[in-house]
Amino acid sequence: MYNAKAFSAASATSPLASTTIARRDPTETDVQIEILFCGICHSDLHQVRNEWSGVMPTAYPCVPGHEIVGRVTKTGSAVTKFKVGDLAAVGCMVDSDGTCPECRDGLEQFCPNLTLTYNFPDKHTGGVTYGGYSDSVVVDQRFVPKVPTNLNLAGVAPLLCAGITTFSPLHHWGVTKGKKVGIVGLGGLGHMGVKFAHALGAHVVLFTTSPGKKDDAIRLGADEVVISKNADEMAKHAGSFDFILDAVSADHDINALLGLLRRDGNLCLVGAPEKPLSVAAFGLLFGRRSLSGSPIGGIAETQEMLDFCGKHNITADVEVIPIQKVNEAYERLLKSDVKYRFSIDMASLKTA
Ligand code: NAP
Ligand code: ZN
């Protein structure tokens, strides 16, 4: 084991603060990565504040962070995929059994023996996993995608969660040219959803509660912007969408969105609000509509997404912050006051 610097929360009501954690030395299939940037996902905030206590209660101290990009500093003797100095990334998962039907299909996100990057039992240390608000991390090479070398690294970090979480359902539900696609909420996930849906050739409509984000939405690739609290604007789109991706982090009216789907249309939730949402049956019955959900994506698809981003020069729009500003950033995230993802410059941890 070795000591790593990190930021952790001691309880659901404590701010994140500087700490030292123990990491394992690399095993033969592990890579050790010096973390350069880590994105701040709204899931980090839900988890740190124990808002998902019913599904995934938080173990403290909690070191969040699952949008990690960095450089390999050590490799185990059996590592073939990386050499020291290579760029490397880590997303929401760090291990799975590798043998179940889900893993064999390359869908590790559904493995019953999955290990998430933080707040999950750690098979190696016997404690819990610690995430990317840290100077380094040690992960099996199987869970470490390669990073295209032509992209800005601060903007690459968010691809590892916000990117794959939007890329995967857009692909799974066949978003292509000729489809009318809605993206709900222009936050970290939503702005990646707009970029990907646009790159896939769809007609993209962004639903927002923030009128001030209209111009940005168009710049990011939306063809139209609808203020979701304006019933008249919503009514113009009734019954017209093939697919809507909902990336909202808080309670909101999904029945208003179901009514915008055409026959056999699908509303897919990627947002994970603290409390259950209510669904009116008639919104589904009329039009034989579906309500679905999607978690992150598998490792092969994550690599595909990163390669797609390299080819199309896509990264997240980020505000780079030092780790000392992380608590302030959480408060701003709650006010939807970030364009459109915070990315922590981990060099700042050296002086924290
Ligand atoms: P975020 O950056 O905070 O974005 C959320 C957006 O939702 C906001 O920018 C805002 O957009 C909209 N919003 C916020 N409060 C709202 C309200 N009361 N009513 C309507 N709209 C509201 O968060 P994020 O990091 O993108 O994450 C979004 C959600 O996805 C979180 O719940 C997160 O935990 C979840 N998530 C799920 C997965 C998965 O695997 N499925 C992965 C990552 C994250 P506007 O200002 O445009 O209205
Ligand atoms: Zn996330």
XYZ file of C-alpha atoms and ligand atoms in Angstrom:
401
model
C 0.000 0.000 0.000
C 1.043 3.608 -0.455
C -0.361 6.967 0.656
C -2.232 9.197 -1.781
C -3.530 12.720 -1.279
C -7.288 13.161 -1.690
C -10.346 15.224 -0.782
C -13.025 13.461 1.239
C -16.295 14.164 3.046
C -16.547 12.931 6.642
C -20.375 12.959 6.754
C -23.430 13.940 4.698
C -23.234 17.461 6.093
C -19.447 17.987 6.097
C -17.613 19.920 3.407
C -14.989 18.074 1.376
C -11.520 18.501 2.893
C -7.928 17.427 2.339
C -6.957 13.958 3.552
C -4.554 11.056 3.005
C -5.812 7.666 1.837
C -4.171 4.271 1.358
C -4.095 2.893 -2.196
C -2.927 -0.585 -3.203
C 0.380 -1.045 -5.002
C -0.274 -2.136 -8.586
C -0.864 -5.879 -9.030
C 0.393 -7.523 -12.210
C -2.620 -6.401 -14.287
C -2.978 -2.928 -12.703
C -1.913 0.472 -13.881
C -1.142 3.323 -11.509
C -2.312 6.665 -12.865
C -1.315 10.185 -11.859
C -4.659 12.035 -12.034
C -4.468 15.273 -14.046
C -8.167 16.250 -14.164
C -11.336 14.959 -12.531
C -14.821 16.185 -13.479
C -17.505 16.991 -10.890
C -20.607 14.932 -11.669
C -23.915 15.701 -9.957
C -23.778 12.073 -8.778
C -20.756 13.044 -6.643
C -22.954 15.582 -4.877
C -25.905 13.141 -4.485
C -23.512 10.550 -3.057
C -21.498 12.839 -0.762
C -24.741 14.155 0.755
C -26.212 10.645 1.024
C -29.197 11.566 -1.164
C -29.348 8.033 -2.560
C -29.478 6.436 0.898
C -32.263 4.043 -0.168
C -30.287 2.563 -3.087
C -26.609 3.240 -2.422
C -26.020 4.503 1.126
C -22.771 6.427 1.464
C -19.873 5.055 3.510
C -17.752 7.791 5.100
C -15.165 9.082 4.614
C -16.212 9.351 0.959
C -13.748 10.308 -1.798
C -15.907 10.966 -4.868
C -14.906 11.387 -8.524
C -15.481 9.129 -11.527
C -14.482 11.340 -14.445
C -10.755 10.728 -14.354
C -8.012 11.410 -16.872
C -4.289 11.184 -16.232
C -0.961 9.612 -17.108
C 0.297 6.126 -16.349
C 3.134 6.185 -13.811
C 3.492 2.436 -13.099
C 2.388 -0.767 -14.791
C 2.089 -4.324 -13.441
C 4.210 -7.037 -15.050
C 1.307 -8.420 -17.141
C 0.051 -5.053 -18.431
C 0.085 -4.964 -22.224
C -2.308 -2.126 -22.944
C -0.270 0.758 -21.449
C 3.276 1.899 -20.870
C 4.522 4.524 -18.440
C 3.709 8.012 -19.752
C 0.596 7.016 -21.717
C -2.649 8.934 -21.255
C -5.316 6.881 -19.478
C -8.849 7.345 -18.197
C -11.113 5.862 -15.542
C -14.894 6.201 -15.396
C -17.561 4.925 -13.019
C -16.441 1.271 -12.817
C -13.139 -0.302 -11.717
C -13.948 -4.036 -11.659
C -16.485 -6.727 -12.593
C -16.452 -10.532 -12.568
C -15.647 -10.761 -16.277
C -17.494 -14.081 -16.615
C -21.239 -13.380 -16.288
C -23.459 -13.032 -19.383
C -23.454 -9.223 -19.022
C -19.649 -9.031 -18.948
C -19.410 -11.497 -21.855
C -21.670 -9.113 -23.823
C -19.371 -6.186 -22.974
C -22.046 -4.679 -20.707
C -20.064 -4.593 -17.462
C -22.378 -1.877 -16.117
C -24.984 -4.625 -15.519
C -22.606 -7.166 -13.914
C -24.005 -8.371 -10.548
C -20.453 -8.280 -9.187
C -19.567 -4.826 -10.434
C -17.281 -2.539 -8.415
C -17.944 1.175 -8.783
C -15.073 3.663 -8.647
C -16.040 5.052 -5.242
C -18.259 4.163 -2.294
C -18.219 0.457 -3.137
C -16.672 -2.532 -1.316
C -13.026 -2.726 -2.393
C -11.964 -6.352 -2.954
C -8.287 -5.472 -2.649
C -8.210 -3.361 0.518
C -11.307 -4.686 2.308
C -12.508 -1.092 2.724
C -14.427 0.998 0.210
C -13.236 2.287 -3.134
C -11.977 5.858 -3.315
C -12.587 7.996 -6.387
C -10.772 10.572 -8.447
C -10.593 13.631 -6.167
C -7.081 12.381 -5.533
C -3.541 12.610 -6.918
C -3.489 8.996 -8.140
C -5.504 5.825 -8.589
C -4.719 2.149 -9.237
C -7.048 0.257 -11.585
C -7.008 -3.020 -13.531
C -6.076 -2.305 -17.162
C -9.384 -3.861 -18.292
C -11.227 -0.845 -16.824
C -8.856 1.789 -18.193
C -9.759 3.125 -21.644
C -7.182 4.833 -23.849
C -7.438 8.568 -24.461
C -7.113 10.188 -27.911
C -4.065 12.466 -27.933
C -5.651 15.363 -29.844
C -8.109 16.510 -27.160
C -7.974 19.022 -24.295
C -7.595 16.892 -21.172
C -9.678 19.085 -18.834
C -12.565 18.590 -21.267
C -11.872 14.863 -21.696
C -12.401 14.006 -18.002
C -16.218 14.531 -18.086
C -16.508 12.204 -21.072
C -15.902 9.306 -18.681
C -19.333 9.735 -17.083
C -21.360 12.565 -18.664
C -20.087 11.469 -22.085
C -20.719 7.732 -21.957
C -24.014 8.116 -20.042
C -25.490 10.125 -22.915
C -23.671 8.414 -25.813
C -24.851 4.931 -24.802
C -28.660 5.467 -24.767
C -28.542 7.592 -27.932
C -26.945 4.614 -29.660
C -29.039 1.944 -28.003
C -32.290 3.616 -29.083
C -31.061 4.230 -32.618
C -30.702 8.005 -32.773
C -29.638 8.936 -36.292
C -30.300 11.464 -39.023
C -34.031 11.970 -39.522
C -34.961 11.428 -35.843
C -36.380 14.177 -33.658
C -34.613 14.017 -30.311
C -35.162 15.959 -27.107
C -32.519 16.551 -24.441
C -33.825 17.725 -21.072
C -31.586 19.881 -18.830
C -28.451 21.643 -20.059
C -26.054 20.489 -17.366
C -23.011 18.222 -17.536
C -24.903 15.278 -19.033
C -27.361 17.367 -21.047
C -24.724 19.399 -22.880
C -22.942 16.191 -23.916
C -26.310 14.786 -25.026
C -26.817 17.824 -27.263
C -23.317 17.475 -28.761
C -23.694 13.737 -29.455
C -27.265 13.886 -30.801
C -26.176 16.697 -33.135
C -23.076 14.756 -34.242
C -25.312 11.740 -34.982
C -27.353 13.931 -37.336
C -30.626 14.129 -35.375
C -32.910 17.169 -35.154
C -32.140 18.227 -31.580
C -34.478 20.131 -29.264
C -33.116 21.228 -25.880
C -35.535 21.590 -22.969
C -34.325 23.933 -20.262
C -35.586 25.804 -17.217
C -32.862 28.444 -17.740
C -33.723 30.981 -20.469
C -30.144 32.301 -20.235
C -28.797 29.044 -21.704
C -30.620 29.433 -25.060
C -27.717 30.804 -27.107
C -25.288 28.269 -25.697
C -27.666 25.415 -26.530
C -27.727 26.484 -30.180
C -23.932 26.877 -30.229
C -23.567 23.366 -28.754
C -25.702 21.861 -31.524
C -29.398 22.226 -30.639
C -31.702 23.102 -33.548
C -34.407 24.458 -31.242
C -34.689 25.418 -27.573
C -37.855 25.097 -25.485
C -38.351 26.680 -22.059
C -39.932 23.703 -20.328
C -41.945 25.835 -17.885
C -43.747 27.550 -20.800
C -46.844 25.436 -21.583
C -47.408 27.115 -24.973
C -43.879 26.385 -26.141
C -44.238 22.785 -24.960
C -47.630 22.331 -26.672
C -46.128 23.137 -30.089
C -44.114 19.903 -29.886
C -46.923 17.574 -28.701
C -46.714 14.045 -30.108
C -43.619 14.712 -32.231
C -40.497 13.185 -30.635
C -38.930 9.824 -31.436
C -36.741 9.914 -28.350
C -36.225 12.160 -25.331
C -33.219 11.884 -23.014
C -33.950 13.302 -19.561
C -30.814 14.406 -17.674
C -32.451 16.355 -14.854
C -31.023 15.965 -11.340
C -34.092 17.105 -9.341
C -37.832 16.531 -9.108
C -39.703 17.610 -12.274
C -42.799 16.793 -14.346
C -42.082 13.860 -16.659
C -45.730 13.602 -17.731
C -45.323 16.860 -19.651
C -42.434 15.184 -21.516
C -44.266 11.888 -22.172
C -46.957 13.896 -23.976
C -44.353 15.145 -26.448
C -43.509 11.629 -27.700
C -44.945 10.300 -30.931
C -46.419 6.790 -31.208
C -43.935 4.255 -29.811
C -41.649 7.068 -28.686
C -39.359 6.609 -25.707
C -38.492 8.826 -22.751
C -35.205 7.641 -21.266
C -34.150 8.787 -17.804
C -30.459 9.216 -17.156
C -30.957 11.769 -14.396
C -31.245 10.236 -10.932
C -33.234 12.575 -8.644
C -33.321 11.855 -4.938
C -37.095 11.201 -4.796
C -39.360 9.006 -7.015
C -41.037 10.705 -9.985
C -44.773 10.312 -10.585
C -46.031 8.842 -13.866
C -49.601 9.211 -15.193
C -50.564 5.916 -16.899
C -52.453 7.673 -19.702
C -49.290 9.406 -20.856
C -47.923 5.940 -21.655
C -51.117 4.231 -22.877
C -51.949 6.843 -25.459
C -49.350 6.386 -28.138
C -47.953 3.121 -26.706
C -45.079 5.131 -25.313
C -42.200 3.794 -23.233
C -40.404 5.107 -20.194
C -36.874 3.737 -19.768
C -33.590 4.362 -18.001
C -29.918 3.857 -18.740
C -26.815 3.645 -16.546
C -23.376 4.732 -17.861
C -22.068 2.281 -20.518
C -19.699 -0.677 -20.935
C -15.944 -0.416 -21.323
C -15.901 -1.230 -25.059
C -18.574 1.407 -25.682
C -16.665 3.903 -23.521
C -13.621 3.345 -25.748
C -15.838 3.733 -28.819
C -17.179 7.018 -27.398
C -13.654 8.339 -26.691
C -12.539 7.403 -30.215
C -15.676 9.096 -31.628
C -14.776 12.228 -29.619
C -11.203 12.109 -30.928
C -12.437 11.830 -34.505
C -15.094 14.559 -34.201
C -13.053 16.773 -31.851
C -15.682 16.614 -29.095
C -14.943 17.425 -25.448
C -17.016 18.785 -22.575
C -17.257 22.556 -22.093
C -15.512 22.966 -18.754
C -14.748 25.493 -16.064
C -11.408 24.404 -14.637
C -11.131 24.886 -10.876
C -8.539 24.127 -8.193
C -9.629 21.489 -5.675
C -9.776 24.214 -3.008
C -12.952 25.492 -4.750
C -14.781 22.157 -4.740
C -17.305 23.017 -2.005
C -18.184 26.296 -3.717
C -18.562 24.364 -6.986
C -21.106 22.000 -5.357
C -23.248 24.983 -4.310
C -23.056 26.421 -7.822
C -23.956 23.031 -9.337
C -27.180 23.080 -7.304
C -28.029 26.450 -8.871
C -27.289 25.114 -12.411
C -24.495 27.712 -12.477
C -21.777 26.003 -14.496
C -21.010 26.013 -18.209
C -21.256 23.050 -18.333
C -18.972 20.920 -16.197
C -16.472 21.673 -13.447
C -13.147 19.971 -14.090
C -10.710 19.902 -11.167
C -7.085 20.620 -12.047
C -5.502 18.028 -9.784
C -2.122 19.813 -9.736
C -3.833 22.055 -7.146
C -3.943 19.126 -4.714
C -0.162 19.430 -4.219
C -0.677 22.607 -2.176
C -3.952 21.568 -0.487
P -26.087 18.974 -13.599
O -24.861 19.387 -14.328
O -26.394 19.591 -12.286
O -27.320 19.191 -14.619
C -28.645 18.988 -14.243
C -29.533 19.942 -15.063
O -30.890 19.646 -14.744
C -29.368 21.401 -14.709
O -28.326 22.019 -15.408
C -30.715 21.985 -15.096
O -30.724 22.268 -16.493
C -31.674 20.827 -14.862
N -32.404 21.006 -13.609
C -31.892 21.127 -12.358
N -32.882 21.248 -11.455
C -34.039 21.171 -12.152
C -35.428 21.192 -11.784
N -35.816 21.341 -10.502
N -36.354 21.072 -12.768
C -35.990 20.937 -14.040
N -34.708 20.921 -14.465
C -33.753 21.034 -13.522
O -26.081 17.420 -13.336
P -25.389 16.221 -14.182
O -24.043 15.962 -13.630
O -25.570 16.469 -15.613
O -26.290 14.991 -13.719
C -27.682 14.963 -14.013
C -28.333 13.796 -13.296
O -27.876 12.578 -13.920
C -27.971 13.681 -11.820
O -29.121 13.242 -11.104
C -26.907 12.587 -11.818
O -26.811 11.899 -10.606
C -27.424 11.692 -12.915
N -26.417 10.797 -13.513
C -26.845 9.588 -13.939
C -25.968 8.742 -14.578
C -26.439 7.433 -15.123
O -25.631 6.522 -15.270
N -27.698 7.323 -15.500
C -24.639 9.122 -14.747
C -24.250 10.372 -14.316
C -25.147 11.208 -13.703
P -31.421 23.589 -17.072
O -30.759 24.739 -16.359
O -31.101 23.536 -18.519
O -32.891 23.460 -16.791
Zn -21.242 10.691 -12.995
